[in-house]
Amino acid sequence: MTSTFHSIETAKRSLFTQTAALGTTGHNIANANTEGFSRQTVKMQASRPIEAYGMNRSTAPGQLGTGVEYQSVERIRESFLDTQFRSESNANGSWTIKSDTLDKLQGIFNEPSDTGISKVLGNFWNSWSNLSKDPESAAARKVVKENATALTDAMNYMSGQLDKMSQDLTANVGVKASEVQNYLNSIADLNQSITRIEGLGDNANDLRDQRDLLTDKLSKIINITVQDTDQGYNISMGGQALVEGFAVSADVDGTGPDDRGAFLEAAYASGNLQGGEVYGIIASREGYVKDYQKQLNDLANTLANGDIQITIPKGSVLPAGVTLPGITGRVVDEDTVVTVKGLNGLHQLGYTMDGTTTGGLPFFESSDGGPITAGNIRLNTKIAEDPTLIATSMRTEGSGTDEKVVKGSNTLALLMANMKQTNFTSPDGTRSTTIDGYYSSMVGQLGVQAQEASRQTQNSDILVQQVESQRQSVSGVSLDEEMANLIKFQHAYGASARFMTTFDQLLDKLINSTGTVGR
């Protein structure tokens, strides 16, 4: 049998439910611009009707409804799009770092320009050509010395910049390790908080949004796999578990500043780290910076000591103690092709202007006594101090104690100038090309790599934006839609209040007016 106050209860339930809907709509509007927020909705359903089927069921026709109630407040979220977004964000993080690194490398090489190594190389060869026109000119010798010093300084500086970039990338791995550790700790804490709240029967919508936002940010730094369990998110990187329920199972940050990036470096080496910003950092350092550092070192060593074939003109006189295959004695009887060790070996075949018949010194040397690299190559300090020690002649006259250098001979200076078009074979035998061609190939390779990284980054940006747009179409807050809901729930609330007022008037009539007729 229907209660006298049944409709009052129905109106009350409607008021409570519409109030919850209005409050949720206001929450959505307030967070329209909140990063990571998912719009929420109140799940309404008709409450259980009276006069359920049974033995004592009244004979009144139909089941009389008891109004509305809401079961839960739920967020609108699609896990498939979350997974897709994290995958695209991971690739985007890697390509963005690679593109940025290659852009910085292009800035270091600075080609083509009037200050790059190619320009300095051209000046160096030209100075030898000018010296060959007047081998006795002190001014021309100083120009050769200065251009040689400029060349080695440019190589030293570029090598130093590459070393610094490598160090900066290594330091950034440590910075990212700390960032990853903070995210993992926060996600584990949120797992615990969400489990506690939802264990009471509520949906921890806002906490879940925070956890998903942190997971999204983490996916851009490292590649992760996310598994939703009863204890929250389990997160792993390759085969390495990072978060398991309420606990962080990996010490990514390390125990001190010296090993902050050790965990991620080891993950890269083992293959667990395969994407994200950290992967891009390490891959850039190992694949780009170290490669160009090695190529630059090879260039410097090849210039100084690489195998080159030269033709020694007939009539040239070799310095005492110098022997070459195919040449018997000191005097060259006919034009002879020989192989010497770079500019150092070639320079030692000639004579200087110091008044002796001693052969030239190695033109380049290392500043630390080790093998020549781009970082330690320098002009022989003795030549730098005394430009008369620059060898230009390959002729002498007289014999014995009367032997003198033909100072007007420009044979060696011409050979030096012709080295611009001569192929140098690197000491390890892997390359044979001109020095200018060697360097141009490095610049060309860098340009292609930078262009490809930029293209991949742009494509990745578009994919991330597309997936994010799809996510926003599902989870994002539309102010127009929320305003429409606001009006809808407001009208429903007003109508429910009017219904309660109406039935209150009916009850007033029933209670206060019934039985008063005839008084």
mmCIF file of N, CA, C and O in Angstrom, residues 40-73:
data_model
loop_
_atom_site.group_PDB
_atom_site.id
_atom_site.type_symbol
_atom_site.label_atom_id
_atom_site.label_comp_id
_atom_site.label_asym_id
_atom_site.label_seq_id
_atom_site.Cartn_x
_atom_site.Cartn_y
_atom_site.Cartn_z
ATOM 1 N N GLN A 40 33.488 14.233 -15.393
ATOM 2 C CA GLN A 40 32.788 13.274 -14.553
ATOM 3 C C GLN A 40 31.289 13.372 -14.786
ATOM 4 O O GLN A 40 30.767 14.415 -15.188
ATOM 5 N N THR A 41 30.620 12.273 -14.528
ATOM 6 C CA THR A 41 29.175 12.231 -14.721
ATOM 7 C C THR A 41 28.532 11.447 -13.587
ATOM 8 O O THR A 41 29.135 10.530 -13.022
ATOM 9 N N VAL A 42 27.308 11.838 -13.233
ATOM 10 C CA VAL A 42 26.554 11.151 -12.182
ATOM 11 C C VAL A 42 25.723 10.050 -12.830
ATOM 12 O O VAL A 42 24.933 10.304 -13.744
ATOM 13 N N LYS A 43 25.900 8.826 -12.354
ATOM 14 C CA LYS A 43 25.145 7.699 -12.880
ATOM 15 C C LYS A 43 23.831 7.582 -12.117
ATOM 16 O O LYS A 43 23.798 7.182 -10.946
ATOM 17 N N MET A 44 22.734 7.965 -12.782
ATOM 18 C CA MET A 44 21.405 7.936 -12.157
ATOM 19 C C MET A 44 20.652 6.674 -12.560
ATOM 20 O O MET A 44 20.854 6.139 -13.652
ATOM 21 N N GLN A 45 19.767 6.236 -11.655
ATOM 22 C CA GLN A 45 18.847 5.150 -11.996
ATOM 23 C C GLN A 45 17.571 5.293 -11.175
ATOM 24 O O GLN A 45 17.573 5.898 -10.093
ATOM 25 N N ALA A 46 16.499 4.734 -11.710
ATOM 26 C CA ALA A 46 15.231 4.768 -10.983
ATOM 27 C C ALA A 46 15.362 3.921 -9.722
ATOM 28 O O ALA A 46 15.880 2.803 -9.760
ATOM 29 N N SER A 47 14.930 4.457 -8.594
ATOM 30 C CA SER A 47 15.002 3.693 -7.340
ATOM 31 C C SER A 47 13.990 2.555 -7.363
ATOM 32 O O SER A 47 13.058 2.535 -8.174
ATOM 33 N N ARG A 48 14.147 1.628 -6.421
ATOM 34 C CA ARG A 48 13.306 0.431 -6.399
ATOM 35 C C ARG A 48 11.845 0.788 -6.163
ATOM 36 O O ARG A 48 11.527 1.515 -5.214
ATOM 37 N N PRO A 49 10.963 0.305 -7.016
ATOM 38 C CA PRO A 49 9.536 0.656 -6.857
ATOM 39 C C PRO A 49 8.907 -0.089 -5.678
ATOM 40 O O PRO A 49 9.413 -1.119 -5.233
ATOM 41 N N ILE A 50 7.785 0.425 -5.196
ATOM 42 C CA ILE A 50 7.041 -0.285 -4.141
ATOM 43 C C ILE A 50 6.111 -1.300 -4.793
ATOM 44 O O ILE A 50 5.972 -1.359 -6.012
ATOM 45 N N GLU A 51 5.471 -2.064 -3.932
ATOM 46 C CA GLU A 51 4.540 -3.096 -4.403
ATOM 47 C C GLU A 51 5.236 -4.131 -5.268
ATOM 48 O O GLU A 51 4.832 -4.438 -6.375
ATOM 49 N N ALA A 52 6.386 -4.641 -4.710
ATOM 50 C CA ALA A 52 7.056 -5.720 -5.419
ATOM 51 C C ALA A 52 6.187 -6.968 -5.402
ATOM 52 O O ALA A 52 5.305 -7.134 -4.558
ATOM 53 N N TYR A 53 6.417 -7.891 -6.307
ATOM 54 C CA TYR A 53 5.613 -9.106 -6.420
ATOM 55 C C TYR A 53 5.736 -9.914 -5.132
ATOM 56 O O TYR A 53 6.829 -10.123 -4.595
ATOM 57 N N GLY A 54 4.607 -10.402 -4.600
ATOM 58 C CA GLY A 54 4.633 -11.214 -3.382
ATOM 59 C C GLY A 54 3.233 -11.617 -2.964
ATOM 60 O O GLY A 54 2.216 -11.219 -3.557
ATOM 61 N N MET A 55 3.133 -12.418 -1.895
ATOM 62 C CA MET A 55 1.865 -12.947 -1.393
ATOM 63 C C MET A 55 0.924 -11.823 -0.941
ATOM 64 O O MET A 55 -0.281 -11.895 -1.127
ATOM 65 N N ASN A 56 1.531 -10.803 -0.288
ATOM 66 C CA ASN A 56 0.710 -9.745 0.294
ATOM 67 C C ASN A 56 0.589 -8.530 -0.609
ATOM 68 O O ASN A 56 0.317 -7.425 -0.153
ATOM 69 N N ARG A 57 0.869 -8.729 -1.876
ATOM 70 C CA ARG A 57 0.794 -7.614 -2.811
ATOM 71 C C ARG A 57 -0.622 -7.071 -2.861
ATOM 72 O O ARG A 57 -1.586 -7.818 -2.890
ATOM 73 N N SER A 58 -0.709 -5.721 -2.871
ATOM 74 C CA SER A 58 -2.033 -5.109 -2.913
ATOM 75 C C SER A 58 -2.664 -5.297 -4.282
ATOM 76 O O SER A 58 -1.998 -5.658 -5.256
ATOM 77 N N THR A 59 -3.909 -5.010 -4.344
ATOM 78 C CA THR A 59 -4.619 -5.153 -5.625
ATOM 79 C C THR A 59 -4.561 -3.882 -6.459
ATOM 80 O O THR A 59 -5.163 -3.805 -7.535
ATOM 81 N N ALA A 60 -3.812 -2.878 -5.967
ATOM 82 C CA ALA A 60 -3.685 -1.644 -6.744
ATOM 83 C C ALA A 60 -2.931 -1.940 -8.033
ATOM 84 O O ALA A 60 -1.941 -2.670 -8.021
ATOM 85 N N PRO A 61 -3.419 -1.392 -9.145
ATOM 86 C CA PRO A 61 -2.765 -1.724 -10.413
ATOM 87 C C PRO A 61 -1.378 -1.079 -10.543
ATOM 88 O O PRO A 61 -1.171 0.053 -10.122
ATOM 89 N N GLY A 62 -0.376 -1.815 -11.122
ATOM 90 C CA GLY A 62 0.940 -1.277 -11.455
ATOM 91 C C GLY A 62 1.853 -1.127 -10.255
ATOM 92 O O GLY A 62 1.429 -1.239 -9.100
ATOM 93 N N GLN A 63 3.127 -0.938 -10.576
ATOM 94 C CA GLN A 63 4.133 -0.660 -9.554
ATOM 95 C C GLN A 63 4.356 0.838 -9.508
ATOM 96 O O GLN A 63 4.722 1.441 -10.511
ATOM 97 N N LEU A 64 4.174 1.412 -8.360
ATOM 98 C CA LEU A 64 4.336 2.848 -8.233
ATOM 99 C C LEU A 64 5.812 3.165 -8.009
ATOM 100 O O LEU A 64 6.452 2.617 -7.109
ATOM 101 N N GLY A 65 6.398 4.057 -8.862
ATOM 102 C CA GLY A 65 7.813 4.402 -8.759
ATOM 103 C C GLY A 65 8.118 5.204 -7.515
ATOM 104 O O GLY A 65 7.256 5.888 -6.964
ATOM 105 N N THR A 66 9.374 5.115 -7.091
ATOM 106 C CA THR A 66 9.785 5.828 -5.873
ATOM 107 C C THR A 66 10.800 6.923 -6.168
ATOM 108 O O THR A 66 11.465 7.439 -5.271
ATOM 109 N N GLY A 67 10.969 7.262 -7.422
ATOM 110 C CA GLY A 67 11.855 8.376 -7.740
ATOM 111 C C GLY A 67 13.186 7.944 -8.333
ATOM 112 O O GLY A 67 13.271 6.930 -9.033
ATOM 113 N N VAL A 68 14.235 8.707 -8.060
ATOM 114 C CA VAL A 68 15.555 8.501 -8.659
ATOM 115 C C VAL A 68 16.605 8.499 -7.560
ATOM 116 O O VAL A 68 16.413 9.091 -6.487
ATOM 117 N N GLU A 69 17.685 7.826 -7.853
ATOM 118 C CA GLU A 69 18.855 7.870 -6.974
ATOM 119 C C GLU A 69 20.101 7.697 -7.846
ATOM 120 O O GLU A 69 20.013 7.206 -8.969
ATOM 121 N N TYR A 70 21.258 8.137 -7.344
ATOM 122 C CA TYR A 70 22.482 7.974 -8.128
ATOM 123 C C TYR A 70 23.385 6.940 -7.461
ATOM 124 O O TYR A 70 23.528 6.910 -6.238
ATOM 125 N N GLN A 71 23.935 6.080 -8.306
ATOM 126 C CA GLN A 71 24.779 5.000 -7.812
ATOM 127 C C GLN A 71 26.209 5.456 -7.572
ATOM 128 O O GLN A 71 26.859 5.044 -6.620
ATOM 129 N N SER A 72 26.708 6.314 -8.492
ATOM 130 C CA SER A 72 28.124 6.684 -8.404
ATOM 131 C C SER A 72 28.377 7.930 -9.224
ATOM 132 O O SER A 72 27.554 8.332 -10.048
ATOM 133 N N VAL A 73 29.542 8.522 -8.962
ATOM 134 C CA VAL A 73 30.077 9.590 -9.806
ATOM 135 C C VAL A 73 31.288 9.007 -10.513
ATOM 136 O O VAL A 73 32.263 8.603 -9.875
#
